[in-house]
Amino acid sequence: VHSSFATGPRQYDGTFYEFRTYYFKPSKMNEFLENLKKNIHLRTAHSELVGSWSVEFGGKMNKVFHIWKYDNFAHRTEVRKALAKNKDWQQFLIPNLALIDEQEFEITYLVPWCKLEKPAKEGVYELVIFQMKPGGPALWGDAFRRALNAHVDLGYSKLVGVFHTEYGALNRVHVLWWNESADSRAAGRHQSHEDPRVVAAVRESVNYLVSQQNMLLLPTSFSPLK
């Protein structure tokens, strides 16, 4: 059974994306971001930062979300070793670890039919996390893709990337959207819910859905994706 959603072709390429989420002690998030802004060049010298955001709405407060790109797992190992030996980076990192309350990460691949898009201007981002039924993309991938394409093709939001988890909760898909503002995102969502073409496409995909959640993300001052 073949699905155009399966990440196998991406795995042959090797490139993957690490999702890192940081939870901060109350009132400490801005302090960490200011310190990181001054030192982020030390980190990006080793691998590409796709985007950095603070979480405005959705889930816990005082939360920051990063996406890092790696050529393959050997590349990530090399980066971690290099950072451990970098005295300037360690001088920043060690005292700032005390500001972090919790962190988690996932390894993801872009789905084969999606390339990472960079919006032309600044805006807000929405990360929607779908937990799908066991069975993988061969079971639900095509229906899920049709539901996404219905929103994209009709112009209700701009798709930045679709990622399928390799390490973390399995059968999980992360969809990153861009909108000009939180209000334009709300308007597009309301319109799409009244569009019978979107409703029909989504109705098919929800048969395979276990749960979903979302976060509204605001780019940090040093985020490549604005």
Coordinates of C-alpha atoms in Angstrom, one line a residue:
V1 CA 0.0 0.0 0.0
H2 CA 1.4 3.4 -1.0
S3 CA 0.6 6.8 0.3
S4 CA 1.8 10.1 -1.1
F5 CA 2.0 11.2 2.6
A6 CA 4.6 8.6 3.6
T7 CA 7.9 10.1 4.6
G8 CA 10.1 7.4 3.1
P9 CA 11.3 9.6 0.2
R10 CA 12.4 12.3 2.6
Q11 CA 14.3 9.7 4.7
Y12 CA 16.3 8.7 1.6
D13 CA 17.3 12.4 1.4
G14 CA 18.2 12.4 5.1
T15 CA 17.2 16.0 5.9
F16 CA 15.0 16.3 9.0
Y17 CA 13.7 18.9 11.4
E18 CA 14.0 19.0 15.1
F19 CA 11.1 20.6 17.0
R20 CA 12.2 21.9 20.4
T21 CA 9.8 23.3 22.9
Y22 CA 11.0 25.1 26.0
Y23 CA 8.9 25.9 29.1
F24 CA 10.2 28.7 31.3
K25 CA 9.8 29.7 34.9
P26 CA 7.3 32.5 35.2
S27 CA 8.8 35.9 34.2
K28 CA 12.0 34.2 32.9
M29 CA 11.1 33.7 29.2
N30 CA 11.9 37.2 28.0
E31 CA 15.2 37.2 29.9
F32 CA 16.2 34.0 28.2
L33 CA 15.2 35.3 24.7
E34 CA 17.2 38.5 25.2
N35 CA 20.3 36.4 26.2
L36 CA 19.8 34.0 23.3
K37 CA 19.4 36.9 20.8
K38 CA 22.9 38.0 21.8
N39 CA 24.4 34.6 21.3
I40 CA 22.3 32.9 18.6
H41 CA 25.1 33.4 16.1
L42 CA 27.2 30.9 18.0
R43 CA 24.4 28.3 17.5
T44 CA 23.4 29.0 13.9
A45 CA 27.1 28.7 12.9
H46 CA 26.6 24.9 13.2
S47 CA 23.1 24.3 11.8
E48 CA 20.1 26.2 10.3
L49 CA 17.5 27.7 12.5
V50 CA 14.3 27.6 10.5
G51 CA 12.2 29.6 13.0
S52 CA 11.9 30.7 16.6
W53 CA 8.6 31.7 18.2
S54 CA 7.0 32.5 21.5
V55 CA 3.6 30.9 22.1
E56 CA 0.9 33.5 22.4
F57 CA -2.1 31.2 22.7
G58 CA -2.6 27.5 23.2
G59 CA -1.4 25.3 26.1
K60 CA 1.0 26.4 28.8
M61 CA 2.3 29.9 29.2
N62 CA 5.9 31.0 29.0
K63 CA 6.7 28.7 26.1
V64 CA 9.1 29.0 23.2
F65 CA 9.2 26.8 20.1
H66 CA 12.2 26.3 17.7
I67 CA 12.6 24.4 14.5
W68 CA 16.2 23.3 13.6
K69 CA 17.2 21.7 10.3
Y70 CA 19.8 18.9 9.9
D71 CA 21.2 17.2 6.9
N72 CA 21.1 13.8 8.6
F73 CA 21.6 12.2 12.1
A74 CA 25.4 12.3 11.7
H75 CA 25.2 16.0 11.1
R76 CA 23.2 16.5 14.3
T77 CA 25.7 14.4 16.3
E78 CA 28.6 16.6 14.9
V79 CA 26.7 19.8 15.9
R80 CA 26.1 18.6 19.4
K81 CA 29.7 17.7 19.9
A82 CA 30.9 21.0 18.5
L83 CA 28.6 23.0 20.7
A84 CA 29.7 21.0 23.8
K85 CA 33.3 22.1 23.0
N86 CA 32.4 25.7 22.2
K87 CA 33.4 27.7 25.3
D88 CA 31.5 30.8 24.3
W89 CA 28.3 28.8 23.7
Q90 CA 28.7 27.0 27.0
Q91 CA 29.3 30.3 28.8
F92 CA 25.9 31.4 27.6
L93 CA 24.1 28.1 28.0
I94 CA 25.0 26.9 31.5
P95 CA 23.7 29.9 33.5
N96 CA 20.6 30.2 31.3
L97 CA 19.6 26.6 31.9
A98 CA 18.4 27.7 35.3
L99 CA 15.6 29.7 33.6
I100 CA 14.2 26.7 31.9
D101 CA 11.5 24.7 33.7
E102 CA 11.1 21.9 31.2
Q103 CA 11.9 21.0 27.5
E104 CA 10.9 18.4 25.0
F105 CA 11.7 17.7 21.4
E106 CA 10.6 15.6 18.4
I107 CA 12.3 14.6 15.2
T108 CA 10.2 15.2 12.1
Y109 CA 10.4 14.9 8.3
L110 CA 8.7 17.1 5.8
V111 CA 6.1 15.1 3.9
P112 CA 7.2 14.4 0.3
W113 CA 4.7 16.6 -1.4
C114 CA 5.4 19.7 0.7
K115 CA 8.4 22.0 0.6
L116 CA 9.1 24.5 3.3
E117 CA 7.7 27.9 2.3
K118 CA 8.9 31.3 3.6
P119 CA 6.2 34.0 3.8
A120 CA 7.0 37.2 2.0
K121 CA 6.2 39.4 4.9
E122 CA 5.8 39.4 8.7
G123 CA 2.8 37.8 10.3
V124 CA 1.7 35.3 12.9
Y125 CA 2.0 31.5 12.7
E126 CA -0.3 28.7 13.8
L127 CA 1.0 25.3 14.6
V128 CA -1.7 22.6 14.5
I129 CA -0.8 19.2 15.9
F130 CA -2.9 16.2 14.7
Q131 CA -2.7 12.9 16.5
M132 CA -3.9 10.3 13.9
K133 CA -5.1 6.8 14.4
P134 CA -2.5 3.9 14.3
G135 CA -1.9 2.6 10.8
G136 CA 0.3 5.4 9.4
P137 CA -0.1 7.5 6.3
A138 CA -1.1 4.5 4.2
L139 CA -4.4 4.6 6.2
W140 CA -5.1 8.3 6.6
G141 CA -2.5 10.2 4.5
D142 CA -4.4 10.9 1.3
A143 CA -7.6 12.0 3.1
F144 CA -5.5 14.3 5.3
R145 CA -3.8 15.8 2.3
R146 CA -7.1 16.5 0.6
A147 CA -8.3 18.4 3.7
L148 CA -5.2 20.5 3.9
N149 CA -5.3 21.3 0.1
A150 CA -8.9 22.4 0.4
H151 CA -7.8 25.2 2.8
V152 CA -4.7 26.1 0.7
D153 CA -6.3 26.0 -2.7
L154 CA -9.2 28.2 -1.6
G155 CA -6.9 30.8 0.0
Y156 CA -8.0 30.6 3.6
S157 CA -4.4 30.4 4.9
K158 CA -0.9 30.1 3.7
L159 CA 0.8 26.7 4.3
V160 CA 4.4 26.9 5.5
G161 CA 5.1 23.2 6.1
V162 CA 3.7 19.8 6.9
F163 CA 5.8 17.5 9.2
H164 CA 5.4 13.9 10.1
T165 CA 6.9 12.7 13.4
E166 CA 9.7 10.1 13.3
Y167 CA 10.7 10.2 17.0
G168 CA 8.1 11.3 19.5
A169 CA 4.4 10.5 19.5
L170 CA 3.9 8.4 16.4
N171 CA 1.2 9.0 13.8
R172 CA 1.5 12.7 14.7
V173 CA 1.4 15.4 12.0
H174 CA 2.4 19.1 12.6
V175 CA 1.0 21.6 10.2
L176 CA 2.5 25.1 10.2
W177 CA 0.4 27.9 8.8
W178 CA 1.0 31.7 8.3
N179 CA -1.5 34.5 8.5
E180 CA -1.1 38.3 8.5
S181 CA -2.6 38.6 11.9
A182 CA -4.6 36.7 14.5
D183 CA -7.7 38.5 13.3
S184 CA -7.2 37.5 9.6
R185 CA -6.6 33.9 10.8
A186 CA -9.9 34.0 12.7
A187 CA -11.8 35.4 9.7
G188 CA -10.3 32.8 7.4
R189 CA -11.2 30.0 9.8
H190 CA -14.8 31.2 10.1
Q191 CA -15.2 31.4 6.3
S192 CA -13.7 28.0 5.7
H193 CA -16.1 26.4 8.2
E194 CA -18.9 27.7 6.0
D195 CA -17.4 26.5 2.7
P196 CA -19.0 23.2 1.7
R197 CA -15.8 22.2 -0.2
V198 CA -13.7 22.5 2.9
V199 CA -16.4 20.9 5.1
A200 CA -16.6 17.9 2.7
A201 CA -12.8 17.4 2.7
V202 CA -12.4 17.7 6.4
R203 CA -15.3 15.4 7.1
E204 CA -13.4 12.6 5.4
S205 CA -10.2 13.1 7.3
V206 CA -11.7 13.4 10.8
N207 CA -12.6 9.7 10.6
Y208 CA -8.9 9.0 11.2
L209 CA -8.3 11.7 13.8
V210 CA -7.7 11.0 17.5
S211 CA -7.1 14.5 18.8
Q212 CA -5.8 17.9 17.8
Q213 CA -4.4 21.0 19.4
N214 CA -3.0 24.3 18.2
M215 CA -0.8 27.2 19.2
L216 CA -0.6 30.7 17.9
L217 CA 3.1 31.6 17.5
L218 CA 4.8 35.0 17.4
P219 CA 8.2 35.2 15.8
T220 CA 11.1 36.1 18.0
S221 CA 13.3 39.1 17.0
F222 CA 16.0 36.7 15.7
S223 CA 13.7 34.2 13.9
P224 CA 14.4 33.6 10.2
L225 CA 10.7 33.1 9.6
K226 CA 9.0 36.3 10.3

